[in-house]
Coordinates of C-alpha atoms and ligand atoms in Angstrom, one line a residue:
X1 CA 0.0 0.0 0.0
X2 CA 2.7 2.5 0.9
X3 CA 4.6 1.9 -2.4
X4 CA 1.7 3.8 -4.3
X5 CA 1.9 6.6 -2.3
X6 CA 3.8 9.9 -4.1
X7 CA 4.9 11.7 -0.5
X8 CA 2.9 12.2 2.5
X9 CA 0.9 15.8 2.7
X10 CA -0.1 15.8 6.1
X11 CA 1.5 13.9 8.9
X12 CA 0.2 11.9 11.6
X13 CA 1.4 14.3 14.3
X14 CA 0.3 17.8 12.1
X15 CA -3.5 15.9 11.7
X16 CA -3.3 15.8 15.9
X17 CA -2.2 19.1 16.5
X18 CA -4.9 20.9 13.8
X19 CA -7.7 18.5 14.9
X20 CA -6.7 19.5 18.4
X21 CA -7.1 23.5 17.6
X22 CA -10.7 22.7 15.1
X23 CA -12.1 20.8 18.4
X24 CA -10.7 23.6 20.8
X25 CA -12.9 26.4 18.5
X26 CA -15.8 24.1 18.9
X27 CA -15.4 23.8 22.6
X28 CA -16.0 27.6 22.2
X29 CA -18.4 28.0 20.2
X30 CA -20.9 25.2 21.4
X31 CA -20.1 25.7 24.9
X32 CA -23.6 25.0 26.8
X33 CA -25.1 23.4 23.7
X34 CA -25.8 20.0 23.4
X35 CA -24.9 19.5 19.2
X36 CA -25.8 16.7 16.9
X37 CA -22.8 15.9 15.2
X38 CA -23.4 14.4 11.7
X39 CA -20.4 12.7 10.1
X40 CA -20.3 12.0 6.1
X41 CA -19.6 8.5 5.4
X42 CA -17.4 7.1 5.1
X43 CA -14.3 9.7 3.9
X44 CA -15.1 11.5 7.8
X45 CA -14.9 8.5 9.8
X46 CA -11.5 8.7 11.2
X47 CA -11.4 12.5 11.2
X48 CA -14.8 12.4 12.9
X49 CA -13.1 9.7 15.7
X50 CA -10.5 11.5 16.7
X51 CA -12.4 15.3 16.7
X52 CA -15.2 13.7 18.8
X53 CA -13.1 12.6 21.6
X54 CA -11.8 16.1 21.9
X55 CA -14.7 17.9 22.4
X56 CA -15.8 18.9 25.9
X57 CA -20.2 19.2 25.6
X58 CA -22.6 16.7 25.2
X59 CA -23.5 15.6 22.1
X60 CA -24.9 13.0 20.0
X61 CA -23.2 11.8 17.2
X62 CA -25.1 10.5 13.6
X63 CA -24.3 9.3 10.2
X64 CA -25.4 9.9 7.0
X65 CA -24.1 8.2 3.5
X66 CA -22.8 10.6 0.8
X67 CA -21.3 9.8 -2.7
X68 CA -20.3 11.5 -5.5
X69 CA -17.5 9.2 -7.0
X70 CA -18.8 5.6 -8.5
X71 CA -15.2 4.1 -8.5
X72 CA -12.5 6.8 -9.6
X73 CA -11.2 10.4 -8.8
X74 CA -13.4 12.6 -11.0
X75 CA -16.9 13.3 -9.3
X76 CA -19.7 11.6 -11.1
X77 CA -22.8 13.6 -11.2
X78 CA -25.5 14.1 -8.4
X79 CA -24.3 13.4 -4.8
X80 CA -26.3 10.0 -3.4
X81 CA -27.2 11.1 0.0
X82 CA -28.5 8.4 2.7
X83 CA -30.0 9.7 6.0
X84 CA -30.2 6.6 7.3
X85 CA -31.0 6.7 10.8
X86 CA -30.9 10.3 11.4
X87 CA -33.6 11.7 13.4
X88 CA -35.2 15.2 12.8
X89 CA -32.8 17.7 13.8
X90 CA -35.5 20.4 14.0
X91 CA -34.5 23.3 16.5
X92 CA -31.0 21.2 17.1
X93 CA -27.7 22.9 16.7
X94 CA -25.9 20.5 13.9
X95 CA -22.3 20.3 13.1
X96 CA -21.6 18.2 9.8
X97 CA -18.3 16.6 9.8
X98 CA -16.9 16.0 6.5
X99 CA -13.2 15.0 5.0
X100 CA -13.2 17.7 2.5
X101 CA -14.9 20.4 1.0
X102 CA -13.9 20.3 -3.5
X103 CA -15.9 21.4 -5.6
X104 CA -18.7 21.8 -2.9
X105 CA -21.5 20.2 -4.7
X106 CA -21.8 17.4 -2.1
X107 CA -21.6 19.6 0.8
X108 CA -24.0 22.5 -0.7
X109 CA -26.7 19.7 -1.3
X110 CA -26.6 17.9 1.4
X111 CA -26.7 21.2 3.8
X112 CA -30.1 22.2 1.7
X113 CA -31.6 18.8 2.6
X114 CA -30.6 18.9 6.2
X115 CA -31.8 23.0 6.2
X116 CA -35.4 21.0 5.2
X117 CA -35.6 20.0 9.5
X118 CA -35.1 23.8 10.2
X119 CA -32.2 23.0 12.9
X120 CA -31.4 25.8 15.0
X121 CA -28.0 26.3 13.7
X122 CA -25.6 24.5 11.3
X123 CA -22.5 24.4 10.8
X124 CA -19.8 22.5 8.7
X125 CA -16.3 21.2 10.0
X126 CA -14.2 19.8 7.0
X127 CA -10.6 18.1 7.6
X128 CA -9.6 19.8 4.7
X129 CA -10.7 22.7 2.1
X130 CA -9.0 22.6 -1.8
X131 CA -11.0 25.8 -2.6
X132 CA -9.4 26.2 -6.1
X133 CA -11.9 23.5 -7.0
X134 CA -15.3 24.9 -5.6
X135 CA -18.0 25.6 -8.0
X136 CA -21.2 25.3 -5.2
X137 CA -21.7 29.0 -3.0
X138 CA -20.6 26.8 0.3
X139 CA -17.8 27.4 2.8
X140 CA -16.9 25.7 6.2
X141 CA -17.0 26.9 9.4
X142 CA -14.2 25.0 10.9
X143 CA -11.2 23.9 8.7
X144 CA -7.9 22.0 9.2
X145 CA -5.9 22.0 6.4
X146 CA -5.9 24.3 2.7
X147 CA -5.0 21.6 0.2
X148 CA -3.7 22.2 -3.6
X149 CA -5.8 20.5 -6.4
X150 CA -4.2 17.0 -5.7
X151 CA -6.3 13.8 -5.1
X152 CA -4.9 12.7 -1.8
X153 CA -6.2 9.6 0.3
X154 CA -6.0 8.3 3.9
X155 CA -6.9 9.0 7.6
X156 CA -10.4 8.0 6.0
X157 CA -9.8 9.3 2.6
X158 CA -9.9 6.7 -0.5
X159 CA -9.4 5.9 -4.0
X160 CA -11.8 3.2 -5.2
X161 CA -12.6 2.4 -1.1
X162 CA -9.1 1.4 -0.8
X163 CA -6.5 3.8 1.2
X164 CA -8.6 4.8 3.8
X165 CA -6.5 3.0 6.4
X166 CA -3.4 5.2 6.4
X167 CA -2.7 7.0 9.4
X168 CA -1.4 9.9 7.3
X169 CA -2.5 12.4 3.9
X170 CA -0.4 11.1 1.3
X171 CA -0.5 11.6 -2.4
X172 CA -1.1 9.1 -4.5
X173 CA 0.6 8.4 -7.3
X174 CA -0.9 9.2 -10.8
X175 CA 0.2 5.8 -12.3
X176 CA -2.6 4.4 -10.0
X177 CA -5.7 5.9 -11.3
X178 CA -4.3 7.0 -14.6
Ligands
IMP201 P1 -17.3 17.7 -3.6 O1 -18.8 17.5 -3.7 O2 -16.7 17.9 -4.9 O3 -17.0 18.8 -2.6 O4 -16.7 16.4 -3.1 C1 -16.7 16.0 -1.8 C2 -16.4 14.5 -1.7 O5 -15.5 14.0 -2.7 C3 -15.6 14.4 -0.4 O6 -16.5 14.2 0.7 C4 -14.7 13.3 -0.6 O7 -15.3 12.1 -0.2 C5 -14.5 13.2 -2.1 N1 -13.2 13.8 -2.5 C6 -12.9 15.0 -3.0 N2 -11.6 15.2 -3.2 C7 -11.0 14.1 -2.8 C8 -9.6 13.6 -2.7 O8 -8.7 14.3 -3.1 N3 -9.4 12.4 -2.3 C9 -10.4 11.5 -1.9 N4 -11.7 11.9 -1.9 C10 -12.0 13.2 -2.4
MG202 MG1 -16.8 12.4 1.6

């Protein structure tokens, strides 16, 4: 698995240290709230792990499914969004948890659906922003890392549901989905 990485973007001890600061800003913000925390499957699931047991309130944590990609790196029409279990989040404050924000589309769509339960408040938290991709009007609150235009994978991110295992950002190299 390592030997189709390119270089690693974000190390194991930067993703502590910036998931450490996004989770002290929510401690701020949400302080004598009691958020729902909604985490995008699956790309946010180790993001979401580790930013949870940082924060300080209580909360509830949810899922939802979202999916752009079929099986590559090039996004592939209308997102799929599942709500699964989710209860109604009317008059809840919501944070949505995501890996990262591209071209927007997913988030932007899946923010009008929740919007539909008239929450009190919502916010987005992304690992990480590449904004010279966005084409939906959508920005996040809370953000680790700027990214360049690079498809990365790991710490939850994939390429074809594989990758998402690595404890760092890497690159991966073009060879592999070329
Ligand atoms: P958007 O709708 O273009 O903003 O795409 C968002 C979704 O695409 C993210 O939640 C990711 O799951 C996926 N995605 C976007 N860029 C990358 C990448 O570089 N690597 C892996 N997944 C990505
Ligand atoms: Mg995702």
């Amino acid at each position: 698995m390592l030997n189709d990485i390119e270089r690693v973007l974000i190390s194991e001890e930067e993703l502590a240290r910036k998931v450490s600061e996004a989770a002290d800003a929510i401690n701020r913000d949400f302080a004598g709230k009691e958020p729902v925390i909604v985490s995008v499957l699956r790309g946010s699931f180790v993001f979401m792990a580790d930013l949870v047991r940082k924060l300080n309130m209580k909360c509830t944590i949810e899922f939802i499914t979202a999916s752009v990609y079929k099986n590559g790196t090039a996004p592939d029409g209308k997102p799929d969004i599942g709500r699964m279990m989710l209860p109604s989040l009317k008059g809840k404050d919501v944070l949505i948890v995501e890996d990262i924000l591209d071209t927007g589309v997913t988030l932007h769509a899946l923010k009008e659906l929740l919007m539909q339960d008239e929450p009190a408040s919502l916010k987005i938290c992304t690992l990480m922003d590449k904004p010279s991709r966005r084409k939906a009007d959508i920005y996040a609150d809370y953000s680790c890392f700027e990214v360049p235009d690079e498809f990365v994978v790991g710490y939850g991110l994939d390429y074809a549901q594989k990758y998402r295992n690595l404890p760092f950002v890497g690159v991966l190299k073009p060879e592999i989905y070329e």
